[in-house]
C-alpha cells in the first residue's frame, strides 16, 4: 500500500518559486559572473542551497529580488575564494547587480512571452522553427529536407521571426 508523503507546504512553495524564477536568476548570475559558465553554475548551485537554508527568512514579497541579492553575495564570496584578480571592485559589482536584476527580469519575461507565442504558430511554422533552432539545422539543410530553395526558407524564417517579435511585444504590452 502506498503511503502518502507528508511534505511541508513551505517546501512546496519554495520549489514552486525557485522553479518559476530559476531562468531569471541564472540570467542574473551569468551577467554578474561575466558569463563564465563554470562560475555561473557554481554560484547558482550555492545560491540555491542558501535560498533553501534561509527560506524561513523570506518575507514573501519578491522572491527574485531576494534571490538575486543572495546570488550577488555568493558571487562575491566565490570570486574571493578563487583568488582571482578582481576585474571590478565591489562597488562596481553593486551597480552591475542592480542593472543585471532588471535585465534578468526582462529576459525572463521575454522568454515566457516567446513560449506563449510559439504555441500560437501553425504546425508548418512550428516545424520550421524546430528544425532551425531545436535541431540546429542550417538553412541549407532545411531547404534540402523540404525541397525548397534556401532563399524561400530564409524568407519563411524572416516572416516567422517578424510574427514572433510582434506577438512578444503585444504580450509584454498586455502585461503592463
Tab-separated table of N, CA and C in Angstrom:
chain	number	residue	atom	x	y	z
A	1	UNK	N	0.833	-1.186	0.000
A	1	UNK	CA	0.000	0.000	0.000
A	1	UNK	C	0.876	1.247	0.000
A	2	UNK	N	0.566	2.188	-0.880
A	2	UNK	CA	1.340	3.416	-0.964
A	2	UNK	C	1.040	4.315	0.225
A	3	UNK	N	2.091	4.861	0.768
A	3	UNK	CA	1.920	5.814	1.855
A	3	UNK	C	2.054	7.210	1.284
A	4	UNK	N	1.201	8.096	1.686
A	4	UNK	CA	1.291	9.487	1.242
A	4	UNK	C	2.505	10.123	1.896
A	5	UNK	N	3.243	10.844	1.123
A	5	UNK	CA	4.411	11.542	1.645
A	5	UNK	C	3.945	12.880	2.199
A	6	UNK	N	4.240	13.102	3.453
A	6	UNK	CA	3.883	14.379	4.054
A	6	UNK	C	4.972	15.380	3.733
A	7	UNK	N	4.607	16.356	2.957
A	7	UNK	CA	5.559	17.387	2.613
A	7	UNK	C	5.143	18.682	3.265
A	8	UNK	N	6.122	19.403	3.729
A	8	UNK	CA	5.896	20.706	4.323
A	8	UNK	C	5.407	21.652	3.228
A	9	UNK	N	4.283	22.348	3.457
A	9	UNK	CA	3.781	23.275	2.431
A	9	UNK	C	4.809	24.340	2.048
A	10	UNK	N	5.649	24.743	3.003
A	10	UNK	CA	6.659	25.752	2.670
A	10	UNK	C	7.694	25.181	1.700
A	11	UNK	N	7.943	23.873	1.794
A	11	UNK	CA	8.862	23.233	0.857
A	11	UNK	C	8.268	23.261	-0.547
A	12	UNK	N	6.984	22.956	-0.652
A	12	UNK	CA	6.313	23.007	-1.954
A	12	UNK	C	6.350	24.415	-2.532
A	13	UNK	N	6.102	25.401	-1.679
A	13	UNK	CA	6.108	26.794	-2.131
A	13	UNK	C	7.505	27.211	-2.572
A	14	UNK	N	8.530	26.799	-1.824
A	14	UNK	CA	9.905	27.114	-2.208
A	14	UNK	C	10.237	26.529	-3.576
A	15	UNK	N	9.899	25.263	-3.769
A	15	UNK	CA	10.185	24.600	-5.045
A	15	UNK	C	9.454	25.309	-6.188
A	16	UNK	N	8.201	25.688	-5.956
A	16	UNK	CA	7.422	26.393	-6.971
A	16	UNK	C	8.071	27.742	-7.318
A	17	UNK	N	8.457	28.500	-6.288
A	17	UNK	CA	9.075	29.810	-6.517
A	17	UNK	C	10.421	29.672	-7.230
A	18	UNK	N	11.237	28.740	-6.785
A	18	UNK	CA	12.544	28.558	-7.412
A	18	UNK	C	12.388	28.129	-8.870
A	19	UNK	N	11.475	27.212	-9.120
A	19	UNK	CA	11.255	26.743	-10.493
A	19	UNK	C	10.772	27.881	-11.384
A	20	UNK	N	9.899	28.718	-10.870
A	20	UNK	CA	9.351	29.783	-11.725
A	20	UNK	C	10.335	30.925	-11.939
A	21	UNK	N	11.351	31.040	-11.085
A	21	UNK	CA	12.312	32.146	-11.220
A	21	UNK	C	13.722	31.689	-11.580
A	22	UNK	N	13.942	30.390	-11.746
A	22	UNK	CA	15.312	29.899	-11.943
A	22	UNK	C	15.971	30.439	-13.211
A	23	UNK	N	15.228	30.559	-14.305
A	23	UNK	CA	15.875	31.058	-15.531
A	23	UNK	C	16.252	32.529	-15.390
A	24	UNK	N	15.406	33.314	-14.719
A	24	UNK	CA	15.743	34.730	-14.489
A	24	UNK	C	16.933	34.844	-13.538
A	25	UNK	N	16.942	34.014	-12.503
A	25	UNK	CA	18.055	34.019	-11.552
A	25	UNK	C	19.353	33.644	-12.257
A	26	UNK	N	19.307	32.620	-13.100
A	26	UNK	CA	20.515	32.217	-13.826
A	26	UNK	C	20.958	33.315	-14.784
A	27	UNK	N	20.035	34.016	-15.422
A	27	UNK	CA	20.404	35.139	-16.296
A	27	UNK	C	21.131	36.207	-15.491
A	28	UNK	N	20.607	36.521	-14.323
A	28	UNK	CA	21.243	37.495	-13.435
A	28	UNK	C	22.664	37.041	-13.087
A	29	UNK	N	22.799	35.794	-12.704
A	29	UNK	CA	24.105	35.266	-12.297
A	29	UNK	C	25.082	35.267	-13.470
A	30	UNK	N	24.611	34.932	-14.645
A	30	UNK	CA	25.507	34.955	-15.815
A	30	UNK	C	26.031	36.357	-16.068
A	31	UNK	N	25.187	37.354	-15.870
A	31	UNK	CA	25.623	38.737	-16.080
A	31	UNK	C	26.690	39.109	-15.054
A	32	UNK	N	26.436	38.835	-13.785
A	32	UNK	CA	27.397	39.283	-12.764
A	32	UNK	C	28.661	38.426	-12.711
A	33	UNK	N	28.649	37.246	-13.331
A	33	UNK	CA	29.866	36.426	-13.413
A	33	UNK	C	30.543	36.603	-14.767
A	34	UNK	N	30.094	37.598	-15.505
A	34	UNK	CA	30.652	37.908	-16.828
A	34	UNK	C	30.549	36.716	-17.764
A	35	UNK	N	29.477	35.974	-17.618
A	35	UNK	CA	29.144	34.842	-18.484
A	35	UNK	C	30.183	33.720	-18.445
A	36	UNK	N	30.882	33.607	-17.341
A	36	UNK	CA	31.795	32.477	-17.161
A	36	UNK	C	30.961	31.291	-16.721
A	37	UNK	N	30.792	30.319	-17.593
A	37	UNK	CA	29.862	29.214	-17.375
A	37	UNK	C	30.119	28.470	-16.073
A	38	UNK	N	31.367	28.092	-15.808
A	38	UNK	CA	31.681	27.342	-14.589
A	38	UNK	C	31.355	28.161	-13.345
A	39	UNK	N	31.734	29.436	-13.358
A	39	UNK	CA	31.437	30.302	-12.219
A	39	UNK	C	29.927	30.466	-12.042
A	40	UNK	N	29.220	30.668	-13.141
A	40	UNK	CA	27.773	30.865	-13.066
A	40	UNK	C	27.091	29.637	-12.476
A	41	UNK	N	27.488	28.458	-12.921
A	41	UNK	CA	26.879	27.231	-12.398
A	41	UNK	C	27.187	27.041	-10.914
A	42	UNK	N	28.427	27.318	-10.534
A	42	UNK	CA	28.816	27.181	-9.128
A	42	UNK	C	28.037	28.163	-8.254
A	43	UNK	N	27.954	29.413	-8.677
A	43	UNK	CA	27.222	30.428	-7.911
A	43	UNK	C	25.738	30.077	-7.863
A	44	UNK	N	25.188	29.593	-8.966
A	44	UNK	CA	23.776	29.206	-8.978
A	44	UNK	C	23.516	28.093	-7.963
A	45	UNK	N	24.361	27.077	-7.954
A	45	UNK	CA	24.186	25.961	-7.016
A	45	UNK	C	24.291	26.439	-5.570
A	46	UNK	N	25.302	27.246	-5.291
A	46	UNK	CA	25.465	27.766	-3.927
A	46	UNK	C	24.278	28.631	-3.530
A	47	UNK	N	23.816	29.432	-4.473
A	47	UNK	CA	22.676	30.308	-4.197
A	47	UNK	C	21.439	29.494	-3.866
A	48	UNK	N	21.181	28.443	-4.622
A	48	UNK	CA	20.007	27.600	-4.359
A	48	UNK	C	20.065	26.989	-2.971
A	49	UNK	N	21.241	26.553	-2.556
A	49	UNK	CA	21.394	25.976	-1.220
A	49	UNK	C	21.099	27.034	-0.154
A	50	UNK	N	21.662	28.216	-0.319
A	50	UNK	CA	21.445	29.292	0.656
A	50	UNK	C	19.978	29.718	0.664
A	51	UNK	N	19.371	29.789	-0.518
A	51	UNK	CA	17.954	30.151	-0.583
A	51	UNK	C	17.118	29.173	0.241
A	52	UNK	N	17.410	27.881	0.108
A	52	UNK	CA	16.658	26.881	0.863
A	52	UNK	C	16.931	27.031	2.358
A	53	UNK	N	18.209	27.218	2.719
A	53	UNK	CA	18.564	27.336	4.126
A	53	UNK	C	17.921	28.565	4.777
A	54	UNK	N	17.777	29.631	4.013
A	54	UNK	CA	17.253	30.889	4.559
A	54	UNK	C	15.803	31.154	4.169
A	55	UNK	N	15.145	30.169	3.592
A	55	UNK	CA	13.781	30.395	3.109
A	55	UNK	C	12.839	30.875	4.214
A	56	UNK	N	13.062	30.438	5.439
A	56	UNK	CA	12.192	30.879	6.538
A	56	UNK	C	12.321	32.384	6.782
A	57	UNK	N	13.405	33.006	6.286
A	57	UNK	CA	13.603	34.447	6.441
A	57	UNK	C	13.003	35.249	5.288
A	58	UNK	N	12.550	34.565	4.242
A	58	UNK	CA	11.959	35.254	3.086
A	58	UNK	C	10.652	35.903	3.513
A	59	UNK	N	10.488	37.188	3.153
A	59	UNK	CA	9.314	37.948	3.597
A	59	UNK	C	8.080	37.759	2.718
A	60	UNK	N	8.219	36.995	1.635
A	60	UNK	CA	7.067	36.723	0.785
A	60	UNK	C	6.783	37.787	-0.251
A	61	UNK	N	7.602	38.827	-0.319
A	61	UNK	CA	7.330	39.941	-1.226
A	61	UNK	C	7.815	39.708	-2.657
A	62	UNK	N	9.108	39.572	-2.840
A	62	UNK	CA	9.673	39.484	-4.192
A	62	UNK	C	10.786	38.447	-4.180
A	63	UNK	N	10.450	37.218	-4.526
A	63	UNK	CA	11.407	36.118	-4.466
A	63	UNK	C	12.623	36.378	-5.349
A	64	UNK	N	12.402	36.861	-6.569
A	64	UNK	CA	13.523	37.075	-7.481
A	64	UNK	C	14.500	38.115	-6.928
A	65	UNK	N	13.999	39.213	-6.415
A	65	UNK	CA	14.884	40.248	-5.855
A	65	UNK	C	15.683	39.678	-4.680
A	66	UNK	N	15.017	38.922	-3.819
A	66	UNK	CA	15.680	38.302	-2.674
A	66	UNK	C	16.748	37.312	-3.153
A	67	UNK	N	16.407	36.493	-4.127
A	67	UNK	CA	17.347	35.508	-4.658
A	67	UNK	C	18.543	36.191	-5.319
A	68	UNK	N	18.306	37.272	-6.026
A	68	UNK	CA	19.402	37.990	-6.689
A	68	UNK	C	20.352	38.623	-5.671
A	69	UNK	N	19.801	39.125	-4.566
A	69	UNK	CA	20.675	39.677	-3.512
A	69	UNK	C	21.583	38.580	-2.962
A	70	UNK	N	21.007	37.423	-2.699
A	70	UNK	CA	21.803	36.307	-2.180
A	70	UNK	C	22.827	35.868	-3.227
A	71	UNK	N	22.430	35.820	-4.484
A	71	UNK	CA	23.353	35.421	-5.557
A	71	UNK	C	24.527	36.397	-5.651
A	72	UNK	N	24.257	37.682	-5.470
A	72	UNK	CA	25.341	38.680	-5.533
A	72	UNK	C	26.363	38.404	-4.434
A	73	UNK	N	25.890	38.151	-3.209
A	73	UNK	CA	26.810	37.843	-2.118
A	73	UNK	C	27.567	36.546	-2.385
A	74	UNK	N	26.887	35.569	-2.930
A	74	UNK	CA	27.545	34.298	-3.248
A	74	UNK	C	28.596	34.477	-4.347
A	75	UNK	N	28.312	35.338	-5.309
A	75	UNK	CA	29.285	35.609	-6.366
A	75	UNK	C	30.521	36.282	-5.776
A	76	UNK	N	30.325	37.238	-4.880
A	76	UNK	CA	31.471	37.912	-4.256
A	76	UNK	C	32.298	36.914	-3.446
A	77	UNK	N	31.645	36.033	-2.689
A	77	UNK	CA	32.367	35.014	-1.922
A	77	UNK	C	33.096	34.055	-2.863
A	78	UNK	N	32.435	33.668	-3.938
A	78	UNK	CA	33.050	32.749	-4.906
A	78	UNK	C	34.284	33.395	-5.536
A	79	UNK	N	34.152	34.646	-5.931
A	79	UNK	CA	35.279	35.367	-6.543
A	79	UNK	C	36.445	35.430	-5.569
A	80	UNK	N	36.161	35.733	-4.307
A	80	UNK	CA	37.231	35.804	-3.308
A	80	UNK	C	37.873	34.439	-3.081
A	81	UNK	N	37.069	33.388	-3.090
A	81	UNK	CA	37.598	32.042	-2.852
A	81	UNK	C	38.462	31.560	-4.016
A	82	UNK	N	38.227	32.083	-5.196
A	82	UNK	CA	39.004	31.672	-6.370
A	82	UNK	C	40.329	32.413	-6.464
A	83	UNK	N	40.507	33.403	-5.628
A	83	UNK	CA	41.737	34.212	-5.601
A	83	UNK	C	42.088	34.745	-6.987
A	84	UNK	N	41.057	35.159	-7.681
A	84	UNK	CA	41.272	35.745	-9.000
A	84	UNK	C	41.540	37.228	-8.861
A	85	UNK	N	42.133	37.750	-9.893
A	85	UNK	CA	42.297	39.197	-9.944
A	85	UNK	C	40.908	39.804	-10.028
A	86	UNK	N	40.652	40.779	-9.201
A	86	UNK	CA	39.348	41.420	-9.199
A	86	UNK	C	39.315	42.439	-10.330
A	87	UNK	N	38.619	42.071	-11.389
A	87	UNK	CA	38.495	42.965	-12.532
A	87	UNK	C	37.676	44.184	-12.132
A	88	UNK	N	36.639	43.948	-11.336
A	88	UNK	CA	35.775	45.021	-10.870
A	88	UNK	C	35.789	45.045	-9.350
A	89	UNK	N	35.729	46.227	-8.803
A	89	UNK	CA	35.619	46.369	-7.362
A	89	UNK	C	34.207	46.043	-6.907
A	90	UNK	N	34.048	45.937	-5.602
A	90	UNK	CA	32.738	45.593	-5.035
A	90	UNK	C	31.673	46.630	-5.386
A	91	UNK	N	32.050	47.897	-5.427
A	91	UNK	CA	31.087	48.952	-5.762
A	91	UNK	C	30.582	48.793	-7.195
A	92	UNK	N	31.483	48.458	-8.102
A	92	UNK	CA	31.083	48.239	-9.490
A	92	UNK	C	30.161	47.035	-9.590
A	93	UNK	N	30.482	45.996	-8.852
A	93	UNK	CA	29.618	44.799	-8.830
A	93	UNK	C	28.232	45.176	-8.307
A	94	UNK	N	28.183	46.057	-7.325
A	94	UNK	CA	26.891	46.511	-6.783
A	94	UNK	C	26.061	47.191	-7.875
A	95	UNK	N	26.670	48.089	-8.639
A	95	UNK	CA	25.956	48.759	-9.728
A	95	UNK	C	25.545	47.764	-10.812
A	96	UNK	N	26.460	46.889	-11.154
A	96	UNK	CA	26.189	45.878	-12.166
A	96	UNK	C	25.026	44.986	-11.734
A	97	UNK	N	24.989	44.637	-10.460
A	97	UNK	CA	23.917	43.782	-9.944
A	97	UNK	C	22.555	44.440	-10.087
A	98	UNK	N	22.495	45.732	-9.821
A	98	UNK	CA	21.217	46.445	-9.933
A	98	UNK	C	20.701	46.378	-11.374
A	99	UNK	N	21.580	46.635	-12.331
A	99	UNK	CA	21.174	46.561	-13.738
A	99	UNK	C	20.910	45.133	-14.172
A	100	UNK	N	21.710	44.197	-13.669
A	100	UNK	CA	21.538	42.786	-14.040
A	100	UNK	C	20.185	42.263	-13.591
A	101	UNK	N	19.719	42.716	-12.453
A	101	UNK	CA	18.403	42.295	-11.960
A	101	UNK	C	17.318	42.711	-12.948
A	102	UNK	N	17.380	43.952	-13.419
A	102	UNK	CA	16.380	44.442	-14.373
A	102	UNK	C	16.449	43.668	-15.688
A	103	UNK	N	17.657	43.427	-16.161
A	103	UNK	CA	17.842	42.685	-17.408
A	103	UNK	C	17.325	41.251	-17.261
A	104	UNK	N	17.651	40.616	-16.144
A	104	UNK	CA	17.221	39.232	-15.924
A	104	UNK	C	15.696	39.139	-15.892
A	105	UNK	N	15.054	40.105	-15.264
A	105	UNK	CA	13.584	40.110	-15.246
A	105	UNK	C	13.030	40.253	-16.653
A	106	UNK	N	13.613	41.175	-17.432
A	106	UNK	CA	13.118	41.401	-18.798
A	106	UNK	C	13.359	40.173	-19.674
A	107	UNK	N	14.526	39.573	-19.559
A	107	UNK	CA	14.838	38.373	-20.342
A	107	UNK	C	13.854	37.264	-19.995
A	108	UNK	N	13.588	37.089	-18.721
A	108	UNK	CA	12.640	36.066	-18.306
A	108	UNK	C	11.240	36.325	-18.833
A	109	UNK	N	10.822	37.585	-18.781
A	109	UNK	CA	9.503	37.943	-19.301
A	109	UNK	C	9.429	37.686	-20.801
A	110	UNK	N	10.497	38.042	-21.517
A	110	UNK	CA	10.530	37.827	-22.963
A	110	UNK	C	10.525	36.339	-23.292
A	111	UNK	N	11.250	35.555	-22.514
A	111	UNK	CA	11.303	34.105	-22.745
A	111	UNK	C	9.910	33.493	-22.533
A	112	UNK	N	9.219	33.934	-21.497
A	112	UNK	CA	7.869	33.444	-21.232
A	112	UNK	C	6.927	33.831	-22.369
A	113	UNK	N	7.032	35.087	-22.810
A	113	UNK	CA	6.189	35.558	-23.919
A	113	UNK	C	6.506	34.775	-25.189
A	114	UNK	N	7.782	34.498	-25.433
A	114	UNK	CA	8.165	33.715	-26.612
A	114	UNK	C	7.518	32.336	-26.560
A	115	UNK	N	7.540	31.697	-25.406
A	115	UNK	CA	6.911	30.380	-25.270
A	115	UNK	C	5.428	30.431	-25.602
A	116	UNK	N	4.768	31.469	-25.132
A	116	UNK	CA	3.342	31.650	-25.425
A	116	UNK	C	3.125	31.850	-26.920
A	117	UNK	N	3.964	32.671	-27.524
A	117	UNK	CA	3.817	32.977	-28.951
A	117	UNK	C	4.150	31.782	-29.836
A	118	UNK	N	5.134	30.990	-29.441
A	118	UNK	CA	5.472	29.792	-30.215
A	118	UNK	C	4.284	28.832	-30.288
A	119	UNK	N	3.530	28.753	-29.203
A	119	UNK	CA	2.364	27.866	-29.184
A	119	UNK	C	1.291	28.317	-30.161
A	120	UNK	N	1.282	29.588	-30.521
A	120	UNK	CA	0.263	30.132	-31.414
A	120	UNK	C	0.589	29.915	-32.893
A	121	UNK	N	1.825	29.505	-33.198
A	121	UNK	CA	2.206	29.282	-34.597
A	121	UNK	C	1.452	28.092	-35.175
A	122	UNK	N	1.254	28.121	-36.484
A	122	UNK	CA	0.646	26.944	-37.113
A	122	UNK	C	1.706	25.840	-37.197
A	123	UNK	N	1.282	24.631	-37.479
A	123	UNK	CA	2.174	23.467	-37.429
A	123	UNK	C	3.373	23.594	-38.369
A	124	UNK	N	3.152	24.118	-39.573
A	124	UNK	CA	4.254	24.243	-40.536
A	124	UNK	C	5.315	25.215	-40.021
A	125	UNK	N	4.873	26.319	-39.428
A	125	UNK	CA	5.822	27.297	-38.884
A	125	UNK	C	6.563	26.725	-37.675
A	126	UNK	N	5.842	26.000	-36.831
A	126	UNK	CA	6.481	25.358	-35.678
A	126	UNK	C	7.560	24.376	-36.135
A	127	UNK	N	7.250	23.642	-37.185
A	127	UNK	CA	8.198	22.654	-37.702
A	127	UNK	C	9.466	23.329	-38.222
A	128	UNK	N	9.297	24.436	-38.913
A	128	UNK	CA	10.440	25.175	-39.437
A	128	UNK	C	11.313	25.701	-38.285
A	129	UNK	N	10.678	26.263	-37.275
A	129	UNK	CA	11.406	26.759	-36.102
A	129	UNK	C	12.111	25.601	-35.394
A	130	UNK	N	11.438	24.477	-35.282
A	130	UNK	CA	12.032	23.300	-34.642
A	130	UNK	C	13.296	22.860	-35.378
A	131	UNK	N	13.190	22.764	-36.704
A	131	UNK	CA	14.366	22.349	-37.491
A	131	UNK	C	15.534	23.313	-37.286
A	132	UNK	N	15.234	24.597	-37.306
A	132	UNK	CA	16.301	25.598	-37.259
A	132	UNK	C	16.916	25.729	-35.867
A	133	UNK	N	16.084	25.835	-34.833
A	133	UNK	CA	16.600	26.195	-33.518
A	133	UNK	C	16.693	25.044	-32.528
A	134	UNK	N	15.857	24.061	-32.641
A	134	UNK	CA	15.941	22.922	-31.718
A	134	UNK	C	16.836	21.830	-32.280
A	135	UNK	N	16.675	21.555	-33.585
A	135	UNK	CA	17.512	20.531	-34.213
A	135	UNK	C	18.860	21.093	-34.653
A	136	UNK	N	18.962	22.417	-34.765
A	136	UNK	CA	20.213	23.070	-35.130
A	136	UNK	C	20.593	22.923	-36.590
A	137	UNK	N	19.607	22.673	-37.440
A	137	UNK	CA	19.908	22.522	-38.865
A	137	UNK	C	20.190	23.876	-39.501
A	138	UNK	N	21.052	23.878	-40.482
A	138	UNK	CA	21.314	25.111	-41.230
A	138	UNK	C	20.144	25.355	-42.188
A	139	UNK	N	20.069	26.567	-42.693
A	139	UNK	CA	19.011	26.897	-43.648
A	139	UNK	C	19.142	26.005	-44.885
A	140	UNK	N	20.373	25.766	-45.298
A	140	UNK	CA	20.604	24.918	-46.466
A	140	UNK	C	20.079	23.493	-46.219
A	141	UNK	N	20.337	22.946	-45.038
A	141	UNK	CA	19.865	21.602	-44.705
A	141	UNK	C	18.340	21.541	-44.660
A	142	UNK	N	17.729	22.572	-44.105
A	142	UNK	CA	16.264	22.619	-44.057
A	142	UNK	C	15.697	22.685	-45.466
A	143	UNK	N	16.308	23.527	-46.295
A	143	UNK	CA	15.844	23.678	-47.677
A	143	UNK	C	15.915	22.339	-48.411
A	144	UNK	N	17.005	21.620	-48.215
A	144	UNK	CA	17.152	20.314	-48.853
A	144	UNK	C	16.097	19.333	-48.359
A	145	UNK	N	15.847	19.326	-47.054
A	145	UNK	CA	14.840	18.416	-46.479
A	145	UNK	C	13.441	18.719	-47.004
A	146	UNK	N	13.145	20.010	-47.158
A	146	UNK	CA	11.805	20.415	-47.550
A	146	UNK	C	11.639	20.555	-49.069
A	147	UNK	N	12.743	20.426	-49.789
A	147	UNK	CA	12.673	20.575	-51.247
A	147	UNK	C	12.389	22.007	-51.675
A	148	UNK	N	12.922	22.954	-50.935
A	148	UNK	CA	12.748	24.381	-51.248
A	148	UNK	C	14.111	25.018	-51.453
A	149	UNK	N	14.075	26.230	-51.950
A	149	UNK	CA	15.339	26.962	-52.077
A	149	UNK	C	15.717	27.547	-50.720
A	150	UNK	N	16.998	27.802	-50.533
A	150	UNK	CA	17.458	28.444	-49.301
A	150	UNK	C	16.797	29.808	-49.138
A	151	UNK	N	16.653	30.522	-50.238
A	151	UNK	CA	16.015	31.832	-50.202
A	151	UNK	C	14.593	31.727	-49.643
A	152	UNK	N	13.838	30.726	-50.082
A	152	UNK	CA	12.460	30.543	-49.615
A	152	UNK	C	12.436	30.247	-48.116
A	153	UNK	N	13.382	29.452	-47.637
A	153	UNK	CA	13.440	29.130	-46.210
A	153	UNK	C	13.813	30.379	-45.406
A	154	UNK	N	14.805	31.151	-45.888
A	154	UNK	CA	15.167	32.403	-45.225
A	154	UNK	C	13.952	33.329	-45.147
A	155	UNK	N	13.215	33.427	-46.225
A	155	UNK	CA	12.039	34.304	-46.282
A	155	UNK	C	10.985	33.845	-45.263
A	156	UNK	N	10.749	32.535	-45.194
A	156	UNK	CA	9.780	31.997	-44.236
A	156	UNK	C	10.234	32.246	-42.796
A	157	UNK	N	11.510	31.999	-42.536
A	157	UNK	CA	12.025	32.247	-41.187
A	157	UNK	C	11.915	33.725	-40.821
A	158	UNK	N	12.200	34.589	-41.771
A	158	UNK	CA	12.080	36.021	-41.533
A	158	UNK	C	10.636	36.399	-41.217
A	159	UNK	N	9.700	35.833	-41.950
A	159	UNK	CA	8.280	36.097	-41.709
A	159	UNK	C	7.885	35.625	-40.308
A	160	UNK	N	8.343	34.433	-39.933
A	160	UNK	CA	8.021	33.874	-38.616
A	160	UNK	C	8.651	34.718	-37.512
A	161	UNK	N	9.906	35.125	-37.714
A	161	UNK	CA	10.572	35.984	-36.723
A	161	UNK	C	9.786	37.268	-36.506
A	162	UNK	N	9.314	37.861	-37.606
A	162	UNK	CA	8.515	39.083	-37.502
A	162	UNK	C	7.232	38.849	-36.718
A	163	UNK	N	6.556	37.736	-37.010
A	163	UNK	CA	5.327	37.405	-36.290
A	163	UNK	C	5.606	37.207	-34.802
A	164	UNK	N	6.678	36.476	-34.498
A	164	UNK	CA	7.022	36.226	-33.102
A	164	UNK	C	7.390	37.525	-32.386
A	165	UNK	N	8.156	38.358	-33.050
A	165	UNK	CA	8.561	39.631	-32.460
A	165	UNK	C	7.342	40.493	-32.118
A	166	UNK	N	6.413	40.610	-33.063
A	166	UNK	CA	5.197	41.397	-32.819
A	166	UNK	C	4.357	40.774	-31.702
A	167	UNK	N	4.259	39.461	-31.694
A	167	UNK	CA	3.488	38.758	-30.674
A	167	UNK	C	4.105	38.987	-29.291
A	168	UNK	N	5.427	38.905	-29.203
A	168	UNK	CA	6.111	39.124	-27.925
A	168	UNK	C	5.851	40.541	-27.426
A	169	UNK	N	5.984	41.515	-28.303
A	169	UNK	CA	5.753	42.910	-27.904
A	169	UNK	C	4.315	43.121	-27.435
A	170	UNK	N	3.348	42.529	-28.155
A	170	UNK	CA	1.941	42.639	-27.743
A	170	UNK	C	1.729	41.977	-26.393
A	171	UNK	N	2.294	40.800	-26.218
A	171	UNK	CA	2.132	40.059	-24.970
A	171	UNK	C	2.711	40.854	-23.797
A	172	UNK	N	3.897	41.420	-23.991
A	172	UNK	CA	4.520	42.212	-22.923
A	172	UNK	C	3.722	43.473	-22.635
A	173	UNK	N	3.185	44.108	-23.683
A	173	UNK	CA	2.398	45.322	-23.515
A	173	UNK	C	1.105	45.034	-22.750
A	174	UNK	N	0.512	43.871	-22.983
A	174	UNK	CA	-0.714	43.487	-22.282
A	174	UNK	C	-0.490	43.268	-20.803
A	175	UNK	N	0.745	42.895	-20.425
A	175	UNK	CA	1.054	42.625	-19.028
A	175	UNK	C	1.271	43.898	-18.224
A	176	UNK	N	1.490	45.007	-18.911
A	176	UNK	CA	1.777	46.280	-18.214
A	176	UNK	C	0.567	46.849	-17.592
